[in-house]
Coordinates of C-alpha atoms in Angstrom, one line a residue:
M1045 CA 16.9 -42.4 144.9
S1046 CA 16.6 -45.9 143.4
F1047 CA 18.5 -49.0 144.6
D1048 CA 21.5 -48.0 142.6
G1049 CA 25.1 -49.4 142.8
M1050 CA 26.0 -46.9 145.6
F1051 CA 23.1 -48.1 147.8
T1052 CA 24.0 -51.7 146.9
H1053 CA 27.6 -51.0 148.2
A1054 CA 26.3 -49.8 151.5
M1055 CA 23.8 -52.6 151.8
V1056 CA 26.4 -55.3 151.2
N1057 CA 28.4 -53.8 154.0
E1058 CA 25.4 -53.9 156.3
L1059 CA 24.6 -57.5 155.4
N1060 CA 28.2 -58.6 156.0
Q1061 CA 28.1 -57.0 159.5
N1062 CA 24.9 -58.7 160.5
L1063 CA 24.7 -62.0 158.7
S1064 CA 28.2 -63.3 157.8
G1065 CA 29.0 -66.5 159.6
G1066 CA 25.3 -67.2 160.1
R1067 CA 23.5 -70.4 159.2
I1068 CA 20.4 -70.7 156.9
S1069 CA 17.6 -72.3 159.0
K1070 CA 14.6 -71.7 156.8
I1071 CA 13.8 -71.0 153.1
Q1072 CA 10.5 -69.5 151.9
Q1073 CA 9.1 -68.0 148.7
P1074 CA 6.0 -66.1 150.0
F1075 CA 5.5 -64.4 146.6
A1076 CA 6.4 -65.1 143.0
N1077 CA 9.4 -62.8 142.8
E1078 CA 10.6 -62.8 146.5
L1079 CA 12.6 -65.1 148.5
I1080 CA 13.0 -65.1 152.3
L1081 CA 16.0 -66.8 154.0
T1082 CA 15.9 -67.0 157.8
V1083 CA 19.6 -66.7 158.9
R1084 CA 20.6 -67.6 162.4
S1085 CA 23.4 -65.2 163.3
N1086 CA 24.8 -64.1 166.7
R1087 CA 22.1 -66.1 168.5
K1088 CA 19.3 -64.3 166.6
N1089 CA 17.1 -65.2 163.7
R1090 CA 17.0 -62.6 160.9
Q1091 CA 15.0 -62.6 157.7
L1092 CA 17.0 -61.9 154.6
L1093 CA 14.8 -60.7 151.7
L1094 CA 15.9 -61.2 148.1
S1095 CA 13.5 -59.6 145.7
A1096 CA 13.4 -59.9 141.9
H1097 CA 10.3 -57.8 141.7
P1098 CA 10.3 -55.7 138.4
S1099 CA 9.6 -52.5 140.4
Y1100 CA 10.9 -53.2 143.9
A1101 CA 13.9 -55.5 143.4
R1102 CA 16.3 -55.3 146.4
V1103 CA 18.3 -57.1 149.0
Q1104 CA 17.8 -56.4 152.7
I1105 CA 17.1 -57.7 156.2
T1106 CA 13.4 -57.4 156.9
D1107 CA 11.2 -57.4 160.0
Q1108 CA 8.0 -57.7 158.0
P1109 CA 5.9 -60.8 158.6
F1110 CA 5.6 -63.3 155.7
A1111 CA 3.2 -66.3 155.5
N1112 CA 4.7 -69.5 154.3
P1113 CA 2.8 -70.9 151.3
A1114 CA 1.2 -74.3 151.8
K1115 CA 2.9 -75.7 148.6
P1116 CA 6.6 -74.7 148.1
S1117 CA 7.7 -73.7 144.6
T1118 CA 10.2 -75.6 142.5
F1119 CA 12.8 -73.0 143.2
V1120 CA 12.4 -73.3 146.9
M1121 CA 12.5 -77.1 146.8
S1122 CA 15.9 -76.8 144.9
L1123 CA 17.2 -74.3 147.5
R1124 CA 16.1 -76.5 150.4
K1125 CA 17.8 -79.5 148.8
Y1126 CA 21.2 -77.8 148.4
I1127 CA 21.6 -74.9 150.9
T1128 CA 19.4 -75.7 154.0
S1129 CA 21.8 -75.3 157.0
A1130 CA 24.4 -73.7 154.7
I1131 CA 26.9 -71.3 156.3
V1132 CA 26.8 -67.7 154.9
Q1133 CA 30.5 -67.0 154.2
D1134 CA 30.3 -63.6 152.6
F1135 CA 28.3 -61.0 150.7
H1136 CA 29.9 -59.2 147.9
Q1137 CA 29.0 -56.9 145.0
L1138 CA 30.0 -57.1 141.4
N1139 CA 32.2 -54.0 141.1
N1140 CA 29.7 -51.2 141.7
D1141 CA 26.8 -52.9 139.9
R1142 CA 23.5 -53.9 141.3
V1143 CA 24.5 -57.6 141.5
V1144 CA 24.8 -59.1 145.0
S1145 CA 26.4 -62.5 145.6
I1146 CA 26.2 -64.6 148.7
D1147 CA 28.9 -67.3 149.1
L1148 CA 27.5 -70.3 150.9
S1149 CA 29.1 -73.5 152.2
A1150 CA 26.8 -76.5 152.6
K1151 CA 27.0 -80.2 153.4
N1152 CA 25.3 -82.8 151.4
E1153 CA 23.6 -86.0 152.7
L1154 CA 27.0 -87.7 152.9
G1155 CA 28.6 -84.9 154.9
D1156 CA 30.7 -83.6 152.0
I1157 CA 31.1 -79.8 151.8
H1158 CA 30.0 -78.0 148.6
E1159 CA 30.3 -74.4 147.7
Y1160 CA 27.4 -72.4 146.2
T1161 CA 26.7 -68.8 145.3
L1162 CA 23.3 -67.2 145.6
V1163 CA 23.2 -64.3 143.1
T1164 CA 20.6 -61.5 143.1
E1165 CA 20.6 -59.3 139.9
I1166 CA 18.7 -56.1 140.5
M1167 CA 17.8 -55.0 137.0
A1168 CA 14.1 -53.8 136.9
R1169 CA 12.0 -56.3 134.9
H1170 CA 15.1 -58.4 134.2
S1171 CA 15.8 -58.9 137.9
N1172 CA 16.5 -62.5 138.9
I1173 CA 17.8 -64.7 141.6
F1174 CA 20.2 -67.6 140.8
L1175 CA 21.6 -70.5 142.8
I1176 CA 25.1 -71.3 141.2
N1177 CA 27.2 -74.3 141.8
K1178 CA 30.5 -72.6 142.6
E1179 CA 32.5 -75.7 141.6
T1180 CA 31.0 -76.1 138.1
G1181 CA 29.8 -72.6 137.4
K1182 CA 26.4 -73.9 136.4
I1183 CA 23.0 -72.7 137.3
V1184 CA 21.3 -75.1 139.8
D1185 CA 18.0 -73.2 139.6
L1186 CA 16.7 -69.6 139.3
I1187 CA 13.5 -67.8 140.3
K1188 CA 12.6 -66.7 136.7
R1189 CA 13.3 -69.2 134.0
V1190 CA 13.8 -67.7 130.5
S1191 CA 13.9 -69.8 127.3
T1192 CA 16.7 -69.3 124.7
E1193 CA 14.0 -67.9 122.3
N1194 CA 13.5 -64.9 124.6
N1195 CA 17.1 -64.4 125.6
S1196 CA 20.0 -64.9 123.2
F1197 CA 22.7 -63.4 125.3
R1198 CA 23.0 -66.1 128.0
G1199 CA 21.3 -69.2 129.2
L1200 CA 18.7 -68.7 132.0
L1201 CA 17.6 -72.2 132.7
P1202 CA 18.8 -74.8 135.2
G1203 CA 22.0 -76.5 133.9
D1204 CA 23.2 -73.6 131.9
D1205 CA 26.6 -72.0 132.6
Y1206 CA 26.1 -68.9 134.6
K1207 CA 27.2 -65.9 132.6
L1208 CA 27.4 -62.3 134.1
P1209 CA 25.0 -59.7 132.8
P1210 CA 26.4 -57.5 129.9
A1211 CA 29.3 -55.4 131.1
Q1212 CA 28.8 -51.6 131.1
N1213 CA 32.5 -50.8 130.7
K1214 CA 32.4 -48.0 133.3
I1215 CA 34.7 -47.1 136.1
N1216 CA 34.1 -48.4 139.6
P1217 CA 34.1 -45.2 141.7
F1218 CA 35.3 -47.1 144.8
S1219 CA 38.4 -48.3 143.1
T1220 CA 39.6 -45.1 141.5
K1221 CA 41.7 -42.3 143.1
D1222 CA 42.2 -38.6 142.7
E1223 CA 39.6 -38.2 140.0
N1224 CA 38.8 -34.6 138.9
L1225 CA 35.1 -34.1 138.5
N1226 CA 35.1 -30.3 138.4
N1227 CA 34.1 -30.1 134.8
L1228 CA 31.7 -33.0 134.6
S1229 CA 27.9 -32.7 134.6
A1230 CA 25.6 -35.2 136.4
S1231 CA 24.8 -37.1 133.2
E1232 CA 28.6 -37.2 132.3
I1233 CA 29.3 -38.7 135.7
R1234 CA 26.6 -41.4 135.2
D1235 CA 28.1 -42.2 131.8
K1236 CA 31.6 -42.5 133.2
Y1237 CA 31.1 -44.2 136.6
E1238 CA 29.3 -47.5 137.3
G1239 CA 26.4 -47.7 139.6
I1240 CA 25.7 -43.9 140.2
G1241 CA 22.0 -43.1 139.9
L1242 CA 20.3 -39.9 138.9
D1243 CA 19.9 -38.5 142.4
T1244 CA 23.4 -39.6 143.5
S1245 CA 25.0 -37.9 140.5
A1246 CA 23.2 -34.6 141.1
E1247 CA 24.3 -34.7 144.8
L1248 CA 27.9 -35.5 143.8
V1249 CA 28.0 -32.5 141.4
E1250 CA 26.9 -30.1 144.2
F1251 CA 29.3 -31.8 146.6
V1252 CA 32.3 -31.3 144.3
K1253 CA 31.3 -27.6 143.8
Q1254 CA 31.9 -27.1 147.5
G1255 CA 35.6 -28.1 147.1
N1256 CA 35.2 -31.8 148.0
S1257 CA 36.6 -34.7 146.0
L1258 CA 35.2 -38.0 144.7
D1259 CA 37.2 -39.8 147.3
D1260 CA 35.5 -37.8 150.1
F1261 CA 32.1 -38.7 148.7
M1262 CA 32.9 -42.4 148.4
A1263 CA 34.2 -42.5 151.9
R1264 CA 30.8 -41.4 153.3
Y1265 CA 29.3 -44.7 152.0
N1266 CA 31.7 -46.6 154.2
N1267 CA 32.0 -44.4 157.2
D1268 CA 29.2 -41.9 157.4
L1269 CA 25.9 -43.7 156.7
H1270 CA 22.7 -41.8 157.5
P1271 CA 19.7 -43.9 156.2
N1272 CA 16.8 -41.5 155.5
T1273 CA 13.8 -40.7 153.4
A1274 CA 13.9 -37.3 151.8
K1275 CA 12.1 -35.2 149.2
S1276 CA 14.1 -33.9 146.2
N1277 CA 14.3 -30.1 146.2
D1278 CA 13.2 -29.8 142.6
K1279 CA 10.5 -32.4 142.1
H1280 CA 9.5 -32.9 145.8
K1281 CA 9.4 -36.7 145.2
L1282 CA 10.0 -38.9 148.2
G1283 CA 13.0 -41.2 147.9
F1284 CA 15.3 -43.2 150.1
F1285 CA 19.0 -42.5 150.7
P1286 CA 21.9 -44.2 152.5
I1287 CA 23.7 -41.0 153.4
A1288 CA 22.5 -37.4 154.0
F1289 CA 22.1 -35.6 150.7
K1290 CA 22.6 -32.1 152.0
N1291 CA 22.5 -30.2 148.7
T1292 CA 19.7 -31.7 146.7
T1293 CA 17.1 -33.1 149.2
T1294 CA 15.1 -32.2 152.3
E1295 CA 15.1 -35.0 154.9
V1296 CA 11.8 -36.4 156.0
N1297 CA 12.7 -39.3 158.3
S1298 CA 15.9 -41.0 159.5
Y1299 CA 16.3 -44.7 160.4
G1300 CA 18.7 -46.9 162.3
S1301 CA 19.7 -49.1 159.4
L1302 CA 19.3 -49.4 155.6
S1303 CA 17.1 -52.4 156.1
E1304 CA 14.8 -50.5 158.5
L1305 CA 14.7 -47.7 155.9
L1306 CA 13.6 -50.0 153.1
D1307 CA 11.0 -51.8 155.3
N1308 CA 9.4 -48.4 156.0
Y1309 CA 9.7 -47.1 152.5
Y1310 CA 8.4 -50.3 150.7
V1311 CA 5.9 -51.5 153.3
D1312 CA 2.8 -50.1 151.5
K1313 CA 4.1 -50.4 148.0
A1314 CA 5.0 -54.0 148.4
R1315 CA 1.9 -54.8 150.5
L1316 CA -0.4 -53.3 147.8
D1317 CA 1.4 -55.2 145.1
R1318 CA 1.1 -58.5 146.9
I1319 CA -2.5 -57.9 147.6
E1320 CA -3.1 -57.0 143.9
Q1321 CA -1.4 -60.3 142.9
Q1322 CA -3.8 -62.3 145.0
T1323 CA -7.0 -60.4 144.2
K1324 CA -6.5 -59.3 140.6
S1325 CA -9.4 -61.4 139.3
I1326 CA -11.6 -60.4 142.1
T1327 CA -11.0 -56.7 141.8
H1328 CA -11.6 -56.9 138.0
R1329 CA -15.0 -58.5 138.6
L1330 CA -15.9 -55.9 141.2
D1331 CA -14.8 -53.1 138.9
I1332 CA -17.1 -54.5 136.1
I1333 CA -20.0 -54.5 138.6
L1334 CA -19.2 -51.0 139.8
K1335 CA -19.1 -49.7 136.2
K1336 CA -22.5 -51.2 135.5
D1337 CA -24.0 -49.9 138.7
K1338 CA -22.7 -46.3 138.1
S1339 CA -24.1 -46.4 134.6
K1340 CA -27.5 -47.6 136.0
I1341 CA -27.5 -44.8 138.6
K1342 CA -27.1 -42.2 135.8
K1343 CA -30.0 -43.8 133.9
L1344 CA -32.2 -43.9 137.0
N1345 CA -31.4 -40.2 137.8
K1346 CA -32.2 -39.3 134.3
Q1347 CA -35.6 -41.1 134.6
L1348 CA -36.2 -39.4 137.9
Q1349 CA -35.6 -36.0 136.3
H1350 CA -38.1 -36.9 133.6
T1351 CA -40.8 -37.3 136.3
D1352 CA -40.6 -33.5 136.8
I1353 CA -43.0 -33.1 133.9
M1354 CA -45.4 -35.5 135.6
N1355 CA -47.5 -32.7 137.1
K1356 CA -47.5 -30.9 133.8
Y1357 CA -49.2 -33.9 132.2
N1358 CA -51.8 -34.0 135.0
L1359 CA -52.5 -30.3 134.4
Y1360 CA -52.9 -30.8 130.7
G1361 CA -55.4 -33.6 131.2
E1362 CA -57.3 -31.6 133.7
L1363 CA -57.4 -28.5 131.4
L1364 CA -58.5 -30.5 128.4
T1365 CA -61.3 -32.1 130.4
T1366 CA -62.5 -28.8 131.7
Y1367 CA -62.4 -27.0 128.2
M1368 CA -63.3 -30.1 126.1
S1369 CA -66.1 -28.2 124.3
K1370 CA -63.5 -25.7 122.9
I1371 CA -61.4 -28.4 121.3
Q1372 CA -62.0 -29.0 117.6
H1373 CA -61.5 -32.5 116.4
G1374 CA -58.4 -32.8 114.2
S1375 CA -56.5 -29.9 115.9
S1376 CA -52.8 -30.4 116.6
S1377 CA -52.7 -28.0 119.5
I1378 CA -54.8 -25.7 121.6
T1379 CA -54.1 -22.7 123.9
L1380 CA -56.0 -22.6 127.1
T1381 CA -56.0 -20.5 130.3
N1382 CA -54.5 -22.2 133.4
Y1383 CA -57.1 -21.2 136.0
Y1384 CA -54.5 -21.8 138.8
N1385 CA -52.3 -18.8 137.7
N1386 CA -54.3 -17.3 134.8
E1387 CA -51.4 -17.9 132.4
E1388 CA -51.9 -19.2 128.8
V1389 CA -50.8 -22.8 128.2
T1390 CA -50.3 -24.3 124.7
I1391 CA -51.0 -28.1 124.7
K1392 CA -50.1 -30.4 121.9
L1393 CA -52.9 -32.7 120.6
N1394 CA -53.0 -35.8 118.5
P1395 CA -55.2 -34.9 115.5
E1396 CA -56.4 -38.5 115.2
Y1397 CA -57.7 -38.6 118.8
S1398 CA -61.0 -37.2 120.0
P1399 CA -60.8 -34.4 122.7
S1400 CA -61.6 -37.0 125.3
L1401 CA -58.9 -39.4 124.2
N1402 CA -56.3 -36.5 124.2
A1403 CA -57.2 -35.8 127.8
Q1404 CA -57.0 -39.5 128.8
S1405 CA -53.6 -39.7 127.0
Y1406 CA -52.1 -37.1 129.3
Y1407 CA -53.7 -38.6 132.4
K1408 CA -52.2 -42.0 131.3
K1409 CA -48.7 -40.4 131.0
Y1410 CA -49.2 -38.8 134.4
R1411 CA -50.1 -42.1 136.1
K1412 CA -47.3 -44.0 134.4
L1413 CA -44.7 -41.6 135.7
Q1414 CA -46.3 -41.4 139.1
N1415 CA -46.2 -45.2 139.4
S1416 CA -42.6 -45.4 138.3
I1417 CA -41.2 -43.1 141.0
P1418 CA -41.3 -45.6 143.9
H1419 CA -39.6 -48.2 141.7
I1420 CA -37.0 -45.7 140.5
N1421 CA -36.3 -44.6 144.0
E1422 CA -36.1 -48.2 145.3
Q1423 CA -33.7 -49.2 142.5
L1424 CA -31.6 -46.0 143.1
A1425 CA -31.3 -46.8 146.8
I1426 CA -30.3 -50.5 146.1
T1427 CA -27.8 -49.6 143.5
T1428 CA -26.3 -46.7 145.4
N1429 CA -25.9 -49.0 148.5
E1430 CA -24.2 -51.6 146.4
V1431 CA -21.8 -49.0 144.9
N1432 CA -20.9 -47.7 148.4
Y1433 CA -20.4 -51.3 149.6
L1434 CA -18.2 -52.4 146.7
E1435 CA -16.1 -49.2 147.0
S1436 CA -15.6 -49.9 150.7
V1437 CA -14.4 -53.4 149.9
L1438 CA -12.0 -52.1 147.2
A1439 CA -10.8 -49.4 149.6
S1440 CA -10.2 -51.9 152.3
L1441 CA -7.7 -53.7 150.0
E1442 CA -5.6 -50.5 150.1
Y1443 CA -5.1 -50.5 153.9
V1444 CA -5.4 -54.1 155.2
D1445 CA -2.5 -56.4 155.6
I1446 CA -1.8 -59.4 153.3
E1447 CA -3.0 -61.9 155.9
D1448 CA -6.4 -60.1 156.0
V1449 CA -7.2 -60.7 152.3
D1450 CA -8.8 -64.2 153.0
G1451 CA -11.3 -62.5 155.3
I1452 CA -12.3 -60.1 152.5
V1453 CA -12.6 -62.9 150.0
Y1454 CA -14.8 -64.8 152.5
E1455 CA -17.0 -61.8 152.9
L1456 CA -17.5 -61.5 149.1
I1457 CA -18.3 -65.2 148.9
E1458 CA -20.9 -64.8 151.7
S1459 CA -22.3 -61.7 149.9
G1460 CA -22.6 -63.6 146.6
Y1461 CA -20.2 -61.6 144.6
I1462 CA -17.8 -64.4 143.9
K1463 CA -18.2 -68.1 143.9
K1464 CA -16.4 -70.4 146.3
K1465 CA -13.8 -72.5 144.4
R1466 CA -13.3 -76.1 145.2
R1467 CA -9.5 -75.6 145.0
N1468 CA -7.5 -72.8 146.5
A1469 CA -10.6 -71.7 148.4
P1470 CA -10.0 -69.2 151.3
K1471 CA -9.3 -70.9 154.5
K1472 CA -11.8 -70.9 157.2
R1473 CA -11.9 -67.6 159.0
K1474 CA -9.9 -67.3 162.1
K1475 CA -11.9 -67.2 165.4
K1476 CA -10.2 -64.0 166.4
I1477 CA -12.3 -61.0 165.3
G1478 CA -10.4 -57.8 164.5
E1479 CA -7.0 -56.5 165.4
N1480 CA -6.2 -55.5 169.0
F1481 CA -4.5 -52.3 170.3
K1482 CA -4.0 -50.6 173.6
T1483 CA -3.8 -46.9 174.1
T1484 CA -1.0 -45.2 176.0
T1485 CA -3.4 -45.0 179.1
G1486 CA -4.2 -48.7 178.8
V1487 CA -7.6 -48.7 177.1
E1488 CA -8.3 -51.6 174.8
I1489 CA -9.1 -50.9 171.1
T1490 CA -10.3 -53.4 168.5
V1491 CA -10.3 -52.7 164.7
G1492 CA -12.4 -54.6 162.1
K1493 CA -10.4 -55.7 159.1
N1494 CA -13.3 -56.3 156.7
N1495 CA -17.0 -55.5 156.7
L1496 CA -18.1 -58.8 158.3
E1497 CA -15.8 -58.1 161.2
N1498 CA -17.0 -54.5 161.3
D1499 CA -20.6 -55.8 161.8
Q1500 CA -19.6 -58.3 164.4
L1501 CA -17.6 -55.8 166.4
T1502 CA -20.1 -53.0 166.3
M1503 CA -23.4 -54.7 166.4
K1504 CA -22.7 -57.9 168.5
L1505 CA -19.5 -58.0 170.4
S1506 CA -19.2 -54.5 171.9
Q1507 CA -20.9 -53.0 174.8
K1508 CA -23.5 -50.2 174.2
N1509 CA -21.5 -47.7 176.3
H1510 CA -18.3 -48.3 174.4
Y1511 CA -17.2 -45.8 171.7
W1512 CA -17.2 -46.3 168.0
F1513 CA -14.8 -44.5 165.6
H1514 CA -14.9 -44.1 161.8
V1515 CA -13.5 -41.7 159.3
K1516 CA -16.1 -39.2 158.1
D1517 CA -17.7 -40.0 154.7
I1518 CA -14.8 -42.2 153.6
P1519 CA -14.5 -46.0 153.5
G1520 CA -12.6 -47.4 156.5
S1521 CA -12.6 -49.8 159.4
H1522 CA -14.8 -49.7 162.4
V1523 CA -12.7 -49.0 165.5
I1524 CA -14.0 -49.7 169.0
L1525 CA -12.6 -48.0 172.1
K1526 CA -13.6 -50.2 175.0
T1527 CA -14.5 -47.7 177.6
S1528 CA -17.5 -45.7 178.6
D1529 CA -15.5 -42.7 179.8
P1530 CA -12.5 -42.2 177.5
D1531 CA -9.7 -39.7 178.2
E1532 CA -8.6 -37.2 175.5
Q1533 CA -5.4 -39.2 174.8
S1534 CA -7.3 -42.4 174.1
I1535 CA -9.8 -40.6 171.9
T1536 CA -7.0 -39.1 169.8
E1537 CA -5.2 -42.4 169.5
A1538 CA -8.4 -44.3 168.6
A1539 CA -9.2 -41.7 166.0
T1540 CA -5.6 -41.9 164.6
I1541 CA -6.0 -45.7 164.3
A1542 CA -9.3 -45.2 162.5
A1543 CA -7.7 -42.7 160.1
Y1544 CA -4.8 -45.1 159.4
Y1545 CA -7.1 -48.0 158.6
S1546 CA -9.0 -46.1 156.0
K1547 CA -8.7 -44.8 152.5
A1548 CA -7.4 -41.5 154.0
R1549 CA -4.2 -43.2 155.3
D1550 CA -2.0 -41.0 153.2
S1551 CA -3.9 -37.7 154.0
S1552 CA -3.5 -35.2 156.8
K1553 CA -6.1 -33.6 159.1
V1554 CA -8.5 -36.5 158.6
P1555 CA -12.0 -36.0 160.2
V1556 CA -13.0 -38.9 162.3
D1557 CA -16.5 -39.3 163.8
Y1558 CA -16.9 -41.0 167.2
V1559 CA -20.1 -41.9 169.1
Q1560 CA -21.3 -44.4 171.7
I1561 CA -22.4 -47.6 170.2
K1562 CA -25.9 -47.2 171.7
N1563 CA -26.4 -44.4 169.1
I1564 CA -25.7 -46.7 166.2
R1565 CA -28.1 -48.9 164.3
K1566 CA -28.1 -51.1 161.2
P1567 CA -31.0 -50.7 158.7
N1568 CA -32.8 -53.8 157.7
G1569 CA -31.2 -55.4 154.6
A1570 CA -28.2 -53.1 154.7
K1571 CA -24.9 -54.4 153.3
P1572 CA -22.2 -55.6 155.6
G1573 CA -20.4 -52.8 157.4
F1574 CA -23.1 -50.2 156.8
V1575 CA -24.6 -48.4 159.8
I1576 CA -26.3 -45.1 160.6
F1577 CA -25.7 -43.1 163.7
E1578 CA -26.5 -39.8 165.4
G1579 CA -25.1 -37.5 168.1
Q1580 CA -21.5 -38.0 166.9
K1581 CA -18.6 -35.7 167.6
T1582 CA -15.7 -35.2 165.1
I1583 CA -12.0 -34.9 165.7
L1584 CA -9.2 -34.1 163.2
V1585 CA -6.1 -36.3 163.3
D1586 CA -3.1 -37.2 161.2
P1587 CA -2.6 -41.0 160.3
D1588 CA 0.6 -42.1 162.1
R1589 CA 2.1 -45.5 161.2
K1590 CA 4.6 -45.4 164.0
L1591 CA 1.9 -44.7 166.6
V1592 CA -0.3 -47.5 165.3
S1593 CA 2.7 -49.9 165.4
D1594 CA 3.6 -48.9 169.0
L1595 CA 0.0 -49.4 170.2
K1596 CA -0.5 -52.7 168.5
E1597 CA -0.6 -55.7 170.9

């Protein structure tokens, strides 16, 4: 299910229950399309996320951590000027559309009270967030400014009159009574009623077939919420739902609130998108290097295969030298007996060369190929190691948190893959190395979040009798279990953490190697994070986000 009008209806109710009457104490814009308002309500601070992301636009309370940018955006400066310390009066929805408005009451510098409305329009790539002066109806500011050349329907610049999005002229299902849906298909329901998405209409059709009414279905969105993720029965695609869809989906997980549901559903999608925004130029550069390296490996392997004929050239030279008296000057080939196996061998000759020069020519080809093998093998090893390293860096961007990106950028600067910029350079690395966890039985665990940290943890900071965990043959973090005598529960939990902080995060039955650190060594000149080991054991585990979260200190 998408964030349709039905989900919006339920979310507005949840926001009113938790945030109405609260006071805005902090305003942040951690990313280009997302706004965080910290609202103090019922003696508790809550983060309200307003997102105008083209793929993940939504409104919710979030418990996810967000870093405050060093330099606030123009939009944030406007919001701080007008609605800092504003009282949240009410959340309301435009009919059953995906438009959520927050009525705010704020005092200016003179103590005069002014009314504002903060509007979030959830409309895919046209999603936007507006601050509206309620008294004048004009746009104070908005998160995405659009010139009149690109939008002829309404003004989308500060100072323009705020105009609602184009009306759909559909019926609000929450304001109609005794509607007969028996003869309507899912698509006809969507055409007639506002804010009913694809999955919702399919569920409604099946719900009505069982003798229920539209009123019964609508009532569930007010009185029978059951936030859950589920897979559709036909396409098996995971979605999120505000109520139990008993006829068209199979439930996977349930949650205590709609906001908790969205936090869990979007945590990886939003995290990867934010990381991509910050590292797009870096990953593009690494992709180019990887492409060149992989092409080079193909060429080197082809050259190495060519050396298979090296011994044949040596044999030809040897046979021509032995049977030189039989070779007639000007011949283009000669057939001789290979005295090693008594088989006939036909050897091509250069008619312009003497018998001796023909023999020397084959010896020369033999020595050239023989001398090239060490160089080819050396280049193959260097290039293969670089490919493995760069793939591990790119893989780490799939499972690290947004605050760990600076460490990876620092690592690439130290390794010479990107240049340090004078402006917007990564901050100095934090003194703390790795992320700390504690097993159910109280054993400490530390996880490296980039290859430099992996090296520090494994080769310098950990005791030789501690245990090291890493997913088998897949890029991932080094995980250190700080004990010389681990219990089975701690081994399983450390392996689960290793699987979670790896490229296999979304897999099941992930093999994880573990071994004492005394059995690990780092080859001279090896790239950061690369080690070799022996005597390891392997355990199969399923990555478990909840377990990892519970064990995190």
